[in-house]
GROMACS .gro file of C-alpha atoms in nm:
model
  402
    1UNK     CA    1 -29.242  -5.424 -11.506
    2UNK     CA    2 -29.196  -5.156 -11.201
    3UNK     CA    3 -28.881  -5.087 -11.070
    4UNK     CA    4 -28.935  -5.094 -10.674
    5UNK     CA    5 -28.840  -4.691 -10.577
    6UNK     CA    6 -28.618  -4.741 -10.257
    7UNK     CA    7 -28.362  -4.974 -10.358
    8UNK     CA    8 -28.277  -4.697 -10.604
    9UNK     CA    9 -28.340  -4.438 -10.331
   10UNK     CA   10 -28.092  -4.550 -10.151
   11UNK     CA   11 -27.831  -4.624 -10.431
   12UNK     CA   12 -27.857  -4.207 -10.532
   13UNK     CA   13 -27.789  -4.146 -10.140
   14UNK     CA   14 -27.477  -4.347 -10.128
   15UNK     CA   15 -27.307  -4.260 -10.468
   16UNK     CA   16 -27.385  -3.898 -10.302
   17UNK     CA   17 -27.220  -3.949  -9.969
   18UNK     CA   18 -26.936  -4.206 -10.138
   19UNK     CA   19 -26.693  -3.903 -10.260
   20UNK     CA   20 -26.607  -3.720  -9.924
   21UNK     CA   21 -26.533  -4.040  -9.715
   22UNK     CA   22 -26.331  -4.155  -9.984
   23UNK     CA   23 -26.129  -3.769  -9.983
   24UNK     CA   24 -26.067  -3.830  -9.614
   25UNK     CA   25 -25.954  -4.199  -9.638
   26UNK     CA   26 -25.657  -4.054  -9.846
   27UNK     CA   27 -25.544  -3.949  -9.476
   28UNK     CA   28 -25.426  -3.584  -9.626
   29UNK     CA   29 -25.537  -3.403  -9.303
   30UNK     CA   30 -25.779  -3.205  -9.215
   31UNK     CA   31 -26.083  -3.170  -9.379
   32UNK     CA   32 -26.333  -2.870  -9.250
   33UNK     CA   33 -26.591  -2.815  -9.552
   34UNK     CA   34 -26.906  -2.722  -9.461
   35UNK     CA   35 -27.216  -2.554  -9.557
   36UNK     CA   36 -27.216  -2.299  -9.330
   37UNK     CA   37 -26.984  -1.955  -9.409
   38UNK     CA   38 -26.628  -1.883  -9.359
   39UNK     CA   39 -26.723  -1.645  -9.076
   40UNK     CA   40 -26.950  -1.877  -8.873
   41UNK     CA   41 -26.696  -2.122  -8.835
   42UNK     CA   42 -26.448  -1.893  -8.686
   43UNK     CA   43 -26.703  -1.795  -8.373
   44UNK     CA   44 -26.555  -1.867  -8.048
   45UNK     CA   45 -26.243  -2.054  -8.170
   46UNK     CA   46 -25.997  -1.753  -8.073
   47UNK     CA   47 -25.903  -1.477  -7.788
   48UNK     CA   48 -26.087  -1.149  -7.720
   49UNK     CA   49 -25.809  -0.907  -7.743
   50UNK     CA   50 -26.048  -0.582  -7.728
   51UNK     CA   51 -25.857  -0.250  -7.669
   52UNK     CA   52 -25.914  -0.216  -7.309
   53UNK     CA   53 -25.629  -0.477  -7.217
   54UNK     CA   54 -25.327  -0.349  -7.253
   55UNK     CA   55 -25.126  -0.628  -7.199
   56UNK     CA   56 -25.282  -0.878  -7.484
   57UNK     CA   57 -25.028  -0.794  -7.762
   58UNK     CA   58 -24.802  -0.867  -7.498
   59UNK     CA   59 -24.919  -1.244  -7.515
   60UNK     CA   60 -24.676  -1.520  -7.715
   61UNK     CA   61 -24.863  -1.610  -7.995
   62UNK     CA   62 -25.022  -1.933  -8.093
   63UNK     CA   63 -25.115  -2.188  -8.418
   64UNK     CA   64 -25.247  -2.514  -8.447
   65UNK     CA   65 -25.150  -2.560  -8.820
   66UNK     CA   66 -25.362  -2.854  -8.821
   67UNK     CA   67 -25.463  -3.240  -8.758
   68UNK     CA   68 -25.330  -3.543  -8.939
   69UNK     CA   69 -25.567  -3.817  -8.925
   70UNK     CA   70 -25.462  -4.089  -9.178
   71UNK     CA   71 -25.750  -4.357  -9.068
   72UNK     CA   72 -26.111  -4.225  -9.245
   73UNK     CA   73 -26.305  -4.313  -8.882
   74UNK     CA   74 -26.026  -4.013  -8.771
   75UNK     CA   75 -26.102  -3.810  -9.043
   76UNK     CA   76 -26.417  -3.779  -9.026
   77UNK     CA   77 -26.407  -3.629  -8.677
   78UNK     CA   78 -26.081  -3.414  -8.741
   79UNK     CA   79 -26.325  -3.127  -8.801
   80UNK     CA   80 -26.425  -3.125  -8.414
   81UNK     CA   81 -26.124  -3.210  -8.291
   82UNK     CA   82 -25.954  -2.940  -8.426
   83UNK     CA   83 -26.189  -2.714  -8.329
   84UNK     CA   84 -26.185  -2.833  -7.984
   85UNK     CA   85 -25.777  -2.820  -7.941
   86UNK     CA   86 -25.781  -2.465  -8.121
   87UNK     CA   87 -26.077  -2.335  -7.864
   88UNK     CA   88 -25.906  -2.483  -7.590
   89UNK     CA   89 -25.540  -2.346  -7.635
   90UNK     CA   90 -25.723  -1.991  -7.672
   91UNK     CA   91 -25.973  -1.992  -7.412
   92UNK     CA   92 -25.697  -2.019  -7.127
   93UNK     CA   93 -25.623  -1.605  -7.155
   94UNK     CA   94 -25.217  -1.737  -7.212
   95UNK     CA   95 -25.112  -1.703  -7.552
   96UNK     CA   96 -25.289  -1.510  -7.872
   97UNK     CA   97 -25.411  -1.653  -8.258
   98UNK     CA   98 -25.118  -1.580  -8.479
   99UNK     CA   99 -25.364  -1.755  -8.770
  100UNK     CA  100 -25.651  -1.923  -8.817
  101UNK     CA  101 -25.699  -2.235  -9.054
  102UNK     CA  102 -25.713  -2.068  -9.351
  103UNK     CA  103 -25.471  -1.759  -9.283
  104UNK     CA  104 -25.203  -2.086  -9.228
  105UNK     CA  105 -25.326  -2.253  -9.548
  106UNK     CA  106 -25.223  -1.963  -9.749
  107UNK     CA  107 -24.922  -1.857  -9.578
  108UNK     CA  108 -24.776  -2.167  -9.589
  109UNK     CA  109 -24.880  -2.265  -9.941
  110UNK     CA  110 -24.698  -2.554 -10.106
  111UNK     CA  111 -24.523  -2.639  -9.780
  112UNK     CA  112 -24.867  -2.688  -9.558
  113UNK     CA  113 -24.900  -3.052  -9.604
  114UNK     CA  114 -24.545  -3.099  -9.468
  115UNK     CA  115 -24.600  -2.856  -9.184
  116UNK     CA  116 -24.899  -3.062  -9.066
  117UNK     CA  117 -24.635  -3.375  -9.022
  118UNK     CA  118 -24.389  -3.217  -8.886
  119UNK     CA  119 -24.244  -3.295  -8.565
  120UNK     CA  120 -23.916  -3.233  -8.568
  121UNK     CA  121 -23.739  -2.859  -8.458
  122UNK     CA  122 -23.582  -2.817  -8.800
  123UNK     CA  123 -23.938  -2.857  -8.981
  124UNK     CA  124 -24.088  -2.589  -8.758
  125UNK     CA  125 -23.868  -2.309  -8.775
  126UNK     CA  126 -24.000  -2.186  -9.139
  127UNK     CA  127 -24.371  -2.181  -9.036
  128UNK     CA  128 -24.282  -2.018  -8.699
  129UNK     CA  129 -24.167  -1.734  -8.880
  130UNK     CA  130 -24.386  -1.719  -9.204
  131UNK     CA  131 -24.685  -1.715  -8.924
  132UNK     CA  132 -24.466  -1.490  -8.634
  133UNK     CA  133 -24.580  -1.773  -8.413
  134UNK     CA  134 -24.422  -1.835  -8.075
  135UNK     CA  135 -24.565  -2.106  -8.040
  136UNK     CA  136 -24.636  -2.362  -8.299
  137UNK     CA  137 -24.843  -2.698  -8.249
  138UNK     CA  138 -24.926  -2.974  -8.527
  139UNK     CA  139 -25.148  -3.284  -8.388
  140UNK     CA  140 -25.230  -3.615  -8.528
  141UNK     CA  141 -25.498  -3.890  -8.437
  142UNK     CA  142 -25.449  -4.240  -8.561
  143UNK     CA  143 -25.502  -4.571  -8.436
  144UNK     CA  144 -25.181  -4.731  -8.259
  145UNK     CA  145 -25.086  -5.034  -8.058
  146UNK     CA  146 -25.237  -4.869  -7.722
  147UNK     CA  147 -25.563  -4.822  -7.914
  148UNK     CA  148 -25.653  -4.421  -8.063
  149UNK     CA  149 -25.426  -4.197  -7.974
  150UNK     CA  150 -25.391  -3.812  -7.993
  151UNK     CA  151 -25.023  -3.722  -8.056
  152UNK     CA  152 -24.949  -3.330  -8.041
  153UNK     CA  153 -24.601  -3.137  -8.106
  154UNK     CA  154 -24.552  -2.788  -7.975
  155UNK     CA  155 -24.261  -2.561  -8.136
  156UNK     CA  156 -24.113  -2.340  -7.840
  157UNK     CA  157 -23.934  -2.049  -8.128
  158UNK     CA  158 -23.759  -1.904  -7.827
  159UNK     CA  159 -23.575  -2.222  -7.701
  160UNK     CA  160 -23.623  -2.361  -8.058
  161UNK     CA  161 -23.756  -2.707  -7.874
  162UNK     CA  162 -24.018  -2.924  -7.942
  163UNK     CA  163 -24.247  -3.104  -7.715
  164UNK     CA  164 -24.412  -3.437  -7.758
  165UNK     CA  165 -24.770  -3.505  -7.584
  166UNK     CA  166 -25.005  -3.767  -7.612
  167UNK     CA  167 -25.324  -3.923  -7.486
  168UNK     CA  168 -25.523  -4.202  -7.601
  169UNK     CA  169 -25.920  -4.325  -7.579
  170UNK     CA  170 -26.141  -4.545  -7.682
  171UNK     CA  171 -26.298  -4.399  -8.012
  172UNK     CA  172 -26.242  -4.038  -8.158
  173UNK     CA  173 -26.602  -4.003  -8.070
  174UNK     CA  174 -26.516  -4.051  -7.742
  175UNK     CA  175 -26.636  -3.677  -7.546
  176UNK     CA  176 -26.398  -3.774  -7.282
  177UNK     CA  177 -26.096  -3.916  -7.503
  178UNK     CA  178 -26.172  -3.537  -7.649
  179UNK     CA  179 -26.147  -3.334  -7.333
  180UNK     CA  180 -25.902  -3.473  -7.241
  181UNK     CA  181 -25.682  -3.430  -7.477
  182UNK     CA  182 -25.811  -3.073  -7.497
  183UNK     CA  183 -25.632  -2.998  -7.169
  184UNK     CA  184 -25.358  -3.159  -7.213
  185UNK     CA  185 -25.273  -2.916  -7.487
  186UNK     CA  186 -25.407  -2.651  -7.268
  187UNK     CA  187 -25.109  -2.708  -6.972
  188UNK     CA  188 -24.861  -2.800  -7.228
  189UNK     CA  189 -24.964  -2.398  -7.382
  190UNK     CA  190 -24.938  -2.264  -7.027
  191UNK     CA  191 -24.589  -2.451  -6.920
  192UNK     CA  192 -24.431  -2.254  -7.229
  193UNK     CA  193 -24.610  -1.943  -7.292
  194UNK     CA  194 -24.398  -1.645  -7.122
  195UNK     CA  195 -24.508  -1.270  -7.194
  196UNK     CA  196 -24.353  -1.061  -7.486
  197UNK     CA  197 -24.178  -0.767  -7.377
  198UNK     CA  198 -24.228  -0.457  -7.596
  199UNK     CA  199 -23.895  -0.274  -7.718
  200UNK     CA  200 -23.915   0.071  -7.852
  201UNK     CA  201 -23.585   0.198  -7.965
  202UNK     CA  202 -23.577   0.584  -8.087
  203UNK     CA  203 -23.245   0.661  -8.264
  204UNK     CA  204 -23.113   1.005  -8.406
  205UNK     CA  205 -23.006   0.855  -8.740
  206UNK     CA  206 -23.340   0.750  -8.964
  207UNK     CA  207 -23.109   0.542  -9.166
  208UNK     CA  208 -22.968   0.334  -8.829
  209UNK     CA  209 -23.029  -0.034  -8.863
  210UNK     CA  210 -23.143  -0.160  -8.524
  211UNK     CA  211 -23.047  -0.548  -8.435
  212UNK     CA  212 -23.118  -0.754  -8.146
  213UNK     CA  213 -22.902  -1.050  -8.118
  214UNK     CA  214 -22.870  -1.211  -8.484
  215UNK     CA  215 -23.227  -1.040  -8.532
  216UNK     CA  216 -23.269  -0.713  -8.753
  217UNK     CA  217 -23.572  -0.527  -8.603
  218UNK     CA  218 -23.601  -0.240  -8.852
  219UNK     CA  219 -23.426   0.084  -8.963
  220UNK     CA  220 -23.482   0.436  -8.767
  221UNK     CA  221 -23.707   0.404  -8.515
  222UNK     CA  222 -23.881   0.063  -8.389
  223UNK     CA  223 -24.075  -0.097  -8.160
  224UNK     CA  224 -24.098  -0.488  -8.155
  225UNK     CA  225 -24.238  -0.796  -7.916
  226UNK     CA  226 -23.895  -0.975  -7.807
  227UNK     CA  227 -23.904  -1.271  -7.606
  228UNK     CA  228 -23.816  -1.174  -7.237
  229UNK     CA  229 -23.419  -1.236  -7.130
  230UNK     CA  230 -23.067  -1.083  -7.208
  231UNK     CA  231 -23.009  -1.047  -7.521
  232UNK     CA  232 -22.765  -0.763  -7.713
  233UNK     CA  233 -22.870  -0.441  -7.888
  234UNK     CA  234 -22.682  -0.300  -8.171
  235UNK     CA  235 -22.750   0.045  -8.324
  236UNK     CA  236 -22.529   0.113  -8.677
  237UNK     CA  237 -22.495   0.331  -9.000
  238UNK     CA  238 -22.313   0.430  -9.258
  239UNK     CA  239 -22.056   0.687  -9.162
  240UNK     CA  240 -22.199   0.679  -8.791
  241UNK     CA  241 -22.019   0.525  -8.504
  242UNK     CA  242 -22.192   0.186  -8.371
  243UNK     CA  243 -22.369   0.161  -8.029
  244UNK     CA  244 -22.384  -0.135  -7.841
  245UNK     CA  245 -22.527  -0.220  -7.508
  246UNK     CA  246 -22.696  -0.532  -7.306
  247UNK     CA  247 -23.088  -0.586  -7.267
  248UNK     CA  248 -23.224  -0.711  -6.960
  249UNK     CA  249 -23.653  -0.757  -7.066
  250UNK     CA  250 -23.865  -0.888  -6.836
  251UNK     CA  251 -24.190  -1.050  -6.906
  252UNK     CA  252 -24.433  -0.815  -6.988
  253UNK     CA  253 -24.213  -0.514  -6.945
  254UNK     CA  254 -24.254  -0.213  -7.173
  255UNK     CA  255 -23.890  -0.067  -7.276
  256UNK     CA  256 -23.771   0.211  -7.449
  257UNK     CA  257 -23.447   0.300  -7.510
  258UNK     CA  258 -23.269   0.638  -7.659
  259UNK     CA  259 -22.995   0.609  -7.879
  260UNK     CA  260 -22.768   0.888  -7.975
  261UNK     CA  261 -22.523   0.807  -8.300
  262UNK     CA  262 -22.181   1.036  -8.389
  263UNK     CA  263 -22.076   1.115  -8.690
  264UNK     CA  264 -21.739   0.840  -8.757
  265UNK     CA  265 -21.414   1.025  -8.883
  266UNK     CA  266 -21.236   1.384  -8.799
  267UNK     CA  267 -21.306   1.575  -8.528
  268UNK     CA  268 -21.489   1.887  -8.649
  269UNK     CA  269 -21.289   2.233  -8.609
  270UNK     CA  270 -21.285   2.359  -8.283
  271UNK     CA  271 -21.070   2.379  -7.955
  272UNK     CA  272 -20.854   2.094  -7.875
  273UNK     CA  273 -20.968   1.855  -7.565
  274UNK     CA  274 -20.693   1.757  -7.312
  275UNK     CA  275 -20.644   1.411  -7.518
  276UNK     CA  276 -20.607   1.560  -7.845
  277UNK     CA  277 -20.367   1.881  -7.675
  278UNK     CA  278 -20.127   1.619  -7.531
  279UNK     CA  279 -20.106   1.436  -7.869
  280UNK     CA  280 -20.014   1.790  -7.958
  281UNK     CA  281 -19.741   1.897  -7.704
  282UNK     CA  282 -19.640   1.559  -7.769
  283UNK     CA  283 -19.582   1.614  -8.126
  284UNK     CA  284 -19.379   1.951  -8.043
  285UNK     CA  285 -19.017   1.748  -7.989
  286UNK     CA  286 -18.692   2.008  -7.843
  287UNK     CA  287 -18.474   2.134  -8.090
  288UNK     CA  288 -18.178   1.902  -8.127
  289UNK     CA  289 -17.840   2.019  -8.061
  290UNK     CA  290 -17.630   2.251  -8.249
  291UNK     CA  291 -17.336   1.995  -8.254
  292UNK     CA  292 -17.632   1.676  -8.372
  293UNK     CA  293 -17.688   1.944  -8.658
  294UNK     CA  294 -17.451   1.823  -9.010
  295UNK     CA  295 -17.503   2.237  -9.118
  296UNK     CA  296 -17.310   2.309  -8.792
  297UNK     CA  297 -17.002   2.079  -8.938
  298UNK     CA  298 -17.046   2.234  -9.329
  299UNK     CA  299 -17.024   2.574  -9.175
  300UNK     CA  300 -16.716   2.491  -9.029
  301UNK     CA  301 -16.569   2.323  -9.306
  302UNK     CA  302 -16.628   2.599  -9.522
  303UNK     CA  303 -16.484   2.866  -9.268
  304UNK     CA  304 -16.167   2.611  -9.289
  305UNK     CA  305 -16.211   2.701  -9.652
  306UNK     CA  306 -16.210   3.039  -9.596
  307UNK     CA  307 -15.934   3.042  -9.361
  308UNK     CA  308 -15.676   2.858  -9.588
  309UNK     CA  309 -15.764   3.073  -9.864
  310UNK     CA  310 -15.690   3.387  -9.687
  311UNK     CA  311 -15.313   3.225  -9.575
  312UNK     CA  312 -15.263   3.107  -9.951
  313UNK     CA  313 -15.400   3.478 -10.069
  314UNK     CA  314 -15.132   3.641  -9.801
  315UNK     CA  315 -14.853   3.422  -9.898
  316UNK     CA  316 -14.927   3.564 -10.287
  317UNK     CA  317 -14.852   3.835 -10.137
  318UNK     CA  318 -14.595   3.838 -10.017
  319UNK     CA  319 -14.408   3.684 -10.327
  320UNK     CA  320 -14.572   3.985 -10.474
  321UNK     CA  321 -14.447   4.234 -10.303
  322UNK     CA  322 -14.054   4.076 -10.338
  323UNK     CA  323 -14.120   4.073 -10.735
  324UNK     CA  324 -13.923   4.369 -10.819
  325UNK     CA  325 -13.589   4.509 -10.862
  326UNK     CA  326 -13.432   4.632 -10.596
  327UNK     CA  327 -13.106   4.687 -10.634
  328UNK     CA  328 -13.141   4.823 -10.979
  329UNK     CA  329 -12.965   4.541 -11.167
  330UNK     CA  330 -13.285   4.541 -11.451
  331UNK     CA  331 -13.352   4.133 -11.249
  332UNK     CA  332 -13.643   4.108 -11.027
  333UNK     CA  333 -13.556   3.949 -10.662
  334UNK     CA  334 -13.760   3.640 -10.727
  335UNK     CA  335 -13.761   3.422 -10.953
  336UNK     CA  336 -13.987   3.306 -11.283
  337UNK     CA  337 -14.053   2.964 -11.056
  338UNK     CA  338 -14.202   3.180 -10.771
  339UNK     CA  339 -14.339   3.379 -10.986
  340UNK     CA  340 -14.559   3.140 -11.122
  341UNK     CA  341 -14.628   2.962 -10.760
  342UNK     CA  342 -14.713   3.295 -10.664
  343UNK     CA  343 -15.007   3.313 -10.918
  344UNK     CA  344 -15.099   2.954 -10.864
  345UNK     CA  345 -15.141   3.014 -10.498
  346UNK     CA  346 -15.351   3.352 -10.534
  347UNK     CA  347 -15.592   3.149 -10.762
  348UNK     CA  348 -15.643   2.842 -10.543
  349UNK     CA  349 -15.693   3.104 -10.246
  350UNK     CA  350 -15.937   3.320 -10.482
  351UNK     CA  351 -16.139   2.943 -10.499
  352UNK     CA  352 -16.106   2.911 -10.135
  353UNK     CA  353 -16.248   3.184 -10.071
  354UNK     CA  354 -16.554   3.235 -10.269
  355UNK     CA  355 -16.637   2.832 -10.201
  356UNK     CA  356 -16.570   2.859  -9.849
  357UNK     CA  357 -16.716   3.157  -9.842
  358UNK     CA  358 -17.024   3.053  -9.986
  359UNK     CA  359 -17.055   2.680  -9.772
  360UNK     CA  360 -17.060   2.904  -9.496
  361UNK     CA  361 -17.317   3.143  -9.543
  362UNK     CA  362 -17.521   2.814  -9.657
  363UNK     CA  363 -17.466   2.663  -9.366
  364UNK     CA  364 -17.545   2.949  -9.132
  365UNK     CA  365 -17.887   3.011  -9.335
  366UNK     CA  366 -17.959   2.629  -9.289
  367UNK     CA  367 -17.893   2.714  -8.898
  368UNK     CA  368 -18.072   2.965  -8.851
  369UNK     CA  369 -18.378   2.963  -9.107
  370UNK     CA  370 -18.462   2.596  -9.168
  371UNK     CA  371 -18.607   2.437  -8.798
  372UNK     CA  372 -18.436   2.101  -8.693
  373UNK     CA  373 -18.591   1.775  -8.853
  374UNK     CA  374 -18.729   1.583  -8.591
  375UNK     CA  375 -18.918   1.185  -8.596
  376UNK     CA  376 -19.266   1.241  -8.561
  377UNK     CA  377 -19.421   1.161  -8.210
  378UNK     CA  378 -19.692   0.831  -8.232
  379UNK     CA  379 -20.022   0.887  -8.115
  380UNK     CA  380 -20.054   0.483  -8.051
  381UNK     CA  381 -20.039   0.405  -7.658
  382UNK     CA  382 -19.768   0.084  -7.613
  383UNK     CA  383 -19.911  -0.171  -7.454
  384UNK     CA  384 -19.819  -0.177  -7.071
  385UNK     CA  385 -19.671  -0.554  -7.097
  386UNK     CA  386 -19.494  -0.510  -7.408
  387UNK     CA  387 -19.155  -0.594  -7.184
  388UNK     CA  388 -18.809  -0.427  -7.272
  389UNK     CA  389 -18.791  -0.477  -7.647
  390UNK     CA  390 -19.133  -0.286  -7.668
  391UNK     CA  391 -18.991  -0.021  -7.464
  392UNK     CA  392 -18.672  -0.006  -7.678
  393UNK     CA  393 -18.869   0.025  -7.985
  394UNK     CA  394 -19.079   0.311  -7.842
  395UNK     CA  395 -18.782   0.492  -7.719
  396UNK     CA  396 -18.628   0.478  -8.086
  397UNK     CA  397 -18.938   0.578  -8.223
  398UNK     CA  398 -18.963   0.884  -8.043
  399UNK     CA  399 -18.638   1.018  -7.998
  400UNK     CA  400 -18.462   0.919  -8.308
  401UNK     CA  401 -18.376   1.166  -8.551
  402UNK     CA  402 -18.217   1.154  -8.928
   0.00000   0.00000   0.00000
C-alpha cells in the first residue's frame, strides 16, 4: 500500500512552523529572530551622528526597550513594529540611540522583562540610568475594547514623568494603523526632547569631588551632558575649603567653569591682613590700674610690717639704753619685767622686719616684673540684635579681669 506524499508533506511543514507561533503566543514580548546577521538588522534603525556635527552629543538620548504584544496575531508582527517606532523616533534629527535591542537586553538582564511592562515613573528610573537614557519609551499592542490598539509610555528622567499615548487600527497589519502610530511617537519624542548642555569643570585639586545637585559628576576635572536649567554646583575635598555657586545652562550651551580650592585651617606665616591685625590690637587690653592690682595692697601691708617693726625695734631700745646703773647703787634703773618686754619686743620687731621686709620686695617684683593679667579679647562678632543682655555679656567678657 502507498502512502499518498503530500498529506505528509504538509504534516513535516507544520510541526516545523508549530514551535515559534507557539513561543510568541506566550505573549513574553518581542521576538526579532531571524536569519539574517546581527549587523543587517541594525541598518537604518538609528541617527547618523558623524563627526562633522558638533552639536549631536548634545542631543537627549533615546530607547525603545521594547514591545509587549501578549495576543500571537501581535506577536508575530512585533518584529516590524518595533522596527518602525525605533526608525521613526531616530529619523526626526531630535534625540540620539542610547541602545539598541540587544545593548538593552544585556544591560538590563534579569530585570528586562519587567522593564518592557513598565509604565509607571518608579519602574523607569533604574533602566534610565543603567542605559543613561533621557528618554525612555516601552510600547505594547494588544487587542482592547476599541479594537487593536498601540499603547506607548515615554520616561521624561529630567521631570521624572511619564507619558501615556495611544492609537488604535484595524489589524497590526494595518500600514496605516502602523504609520500612524509611528508619528505619534515621533511628536510625543519632539514635545520632550530639550538639548544637553555640556559642563566642563577644571578644578586645582585632582582629588575634588565635583556634584551637581544630588548628582556626583566625577573627581578632578570633568565634563558631563546635564539637562539644561538651574541647578547647584559644589566643588569639595579633604582638607580644602568647599566652593559653591549657581548654574544657569541653556540648551545646547557649552560651559566651562574654573574652580580654585584653599587649603582649610591656619593661615600660613606671613604679614597680618587688616582683619587678622584688629583681632590683634584687640587682643592687646591697657594695663589695669595700680590700685585694681592685689601686689599693690601686699606691698603695703608688708611696708606696715616693716614700719611697726622698726617702732617695736626703737622702743627695745630705748629700754636698752635705761638698763644700767646709774647712780651706782650695784641695781639697774629698770626692772627684770622690762627687761624681759624689752627682749620680747626686739624679737617680734626682728620678725617684722625681715617678713615685712621680704612681702615688700615681693610685691614690688610682682609690680614691676610680672605684666597685669588681663581676660582674653573674643574674636566672635555679637550678633547686632542680641539686645541688652547680649551687650552686657560682651562687655563682661571683655573687660573683666581676675
Amino acid at each position: 500500500m502507498r502512502i499518498p506524499a503530500a498529506p505528509f508533506t504538509a504534516l513535516l511543514a507544520l510541526a516545523l512552523l508549530a514551535p515559534p507561533s507557539w513561543a510568541q503566543e506566550g505573549g513574553l514580548g518581542l521576538d526579532l529572530t531571524t536569519d539574517s546577521p546581527p549587523e543587517a538588522q541594525s541598518l537604518d534603525m538609528g541617527l547618523d551622528l558623524r563627526p562633522s556635527d558638533p552639536n549631536a552629543e548634545l542631543l537627549p538620548r533615546f530607547a525603545l526597550v521594547g514591545l509587549y504584544a501578549p495576543e500571537r496575531a501581535g506577536a508575530q508582527q512585533a518584529a516590524s513594529w518595533f522596527e518602525a517606532l525605533e526608525r521613526g523616533a531616530l529619523s526626526s534629527n531630535m534625540v540620539a540611540q542610547a541602545s539598541d535591542l540587544q545593548g538593552t537586553r544585556e544591560r538590563l538582564e534579569n530585570g528586562y522583562a519587567a522593564a518592557v511592562r513598565c509604565a509607571e515613573a518608579a519602574c523607569f528610573a533604574e533602566p534610565a540610568e543603567l542605559l543613561d537614557a533621557d528618554l525612555l519609551t516601552t510600547a505594547r499592542l494588544s487587542l482592547e475594547d476599541a479594537g487593536w490598539t498601540l499603547r506607548t509610555w515615554t520616561y521624561d528622567r529630567d521631570r521624572r514623568a511619564v507619558h501615556e499615548d495611544f492609537v488604535t487600527g484595524r489589524n497590526p497589519r494595518d500600514e496605516d494603523f502602523l504609520a500612524e502610530a509611528t508619528a505619534m511617537l515621533a511628536r510625543r519624542l519632539t514635545a520632550l526632547a530639550r538639548p544637553r548642555a555640556m559642563l566642563t569643570v577644571n578644578v586645582n585639586v585632582p582629588q575634588a569631588v565635583v556634584k551637581v545637585g544630588e548628582r556626583i559628576l566625577g573627581v578632578g576635572n570633568v565634563e558631563a551632558r546635564l539637562p539644561p536649567g538651574t541647578m547647584p554646583l559644589e566643588v569639595s575635598a579633604d582638607e580644602y575649603g568647599t566652593a559653591t555657586r549657581t548654574l544657569d545652562l541653556q540648551p545646547g550651551a557649552r560651559e566651562t567653569v574654573e574652580v580654585m580650592l584653599e587649603i582649610s585651617g591656619p593661615a600660613p606665616d606671613g604679614p597680618p591682613d587688616e582683619s587678622v591685625a584688629g583681632v590683634g590690637a584687640s587682643r592687646k587690653a591697657p594695663r589695669k590700674s595700680l590700685l585694681k592690682r592685689p601686689a599693690f595692697y601686699t606691698a603695703l601691708l608688708g611696708l606696715a610690717a616693716v614700719g611697726a617693726g622698726v617702732v617695736m625695734g626703737l622702743a627695745a631700745k630705748d629700754v636698752e639704753s635705761r638698763a644700767q646703773d646709774a647712780n651706782g647703787d650695784g641695781v639697774f634703773d629698770i626692772s627684770r619685767k622690762e627687761r624681759l618686754d624689752a627682749q620680747t619686743q626686739a624679737n617680734l620687731a626682728t620678725a617684722l622686719l625681715v617678713g615685712g621686709g621680704a612681702v615688700t620686695a615681693g610685691s614690688a617684683v610682682w609690680l614691676l616684673v610680672v605684666p597685669a593679667r588681663t581676660a582674653p579679647a573674643s574674636t566672635s562678632v555679637a550678633p547686632a540684635a542680641g539686645g541688652n543682655g547680649a551687650s552686657t555679656a560682651l562687655h563682661l567678657m571683655v573687660g573683666g579681669s581676675f
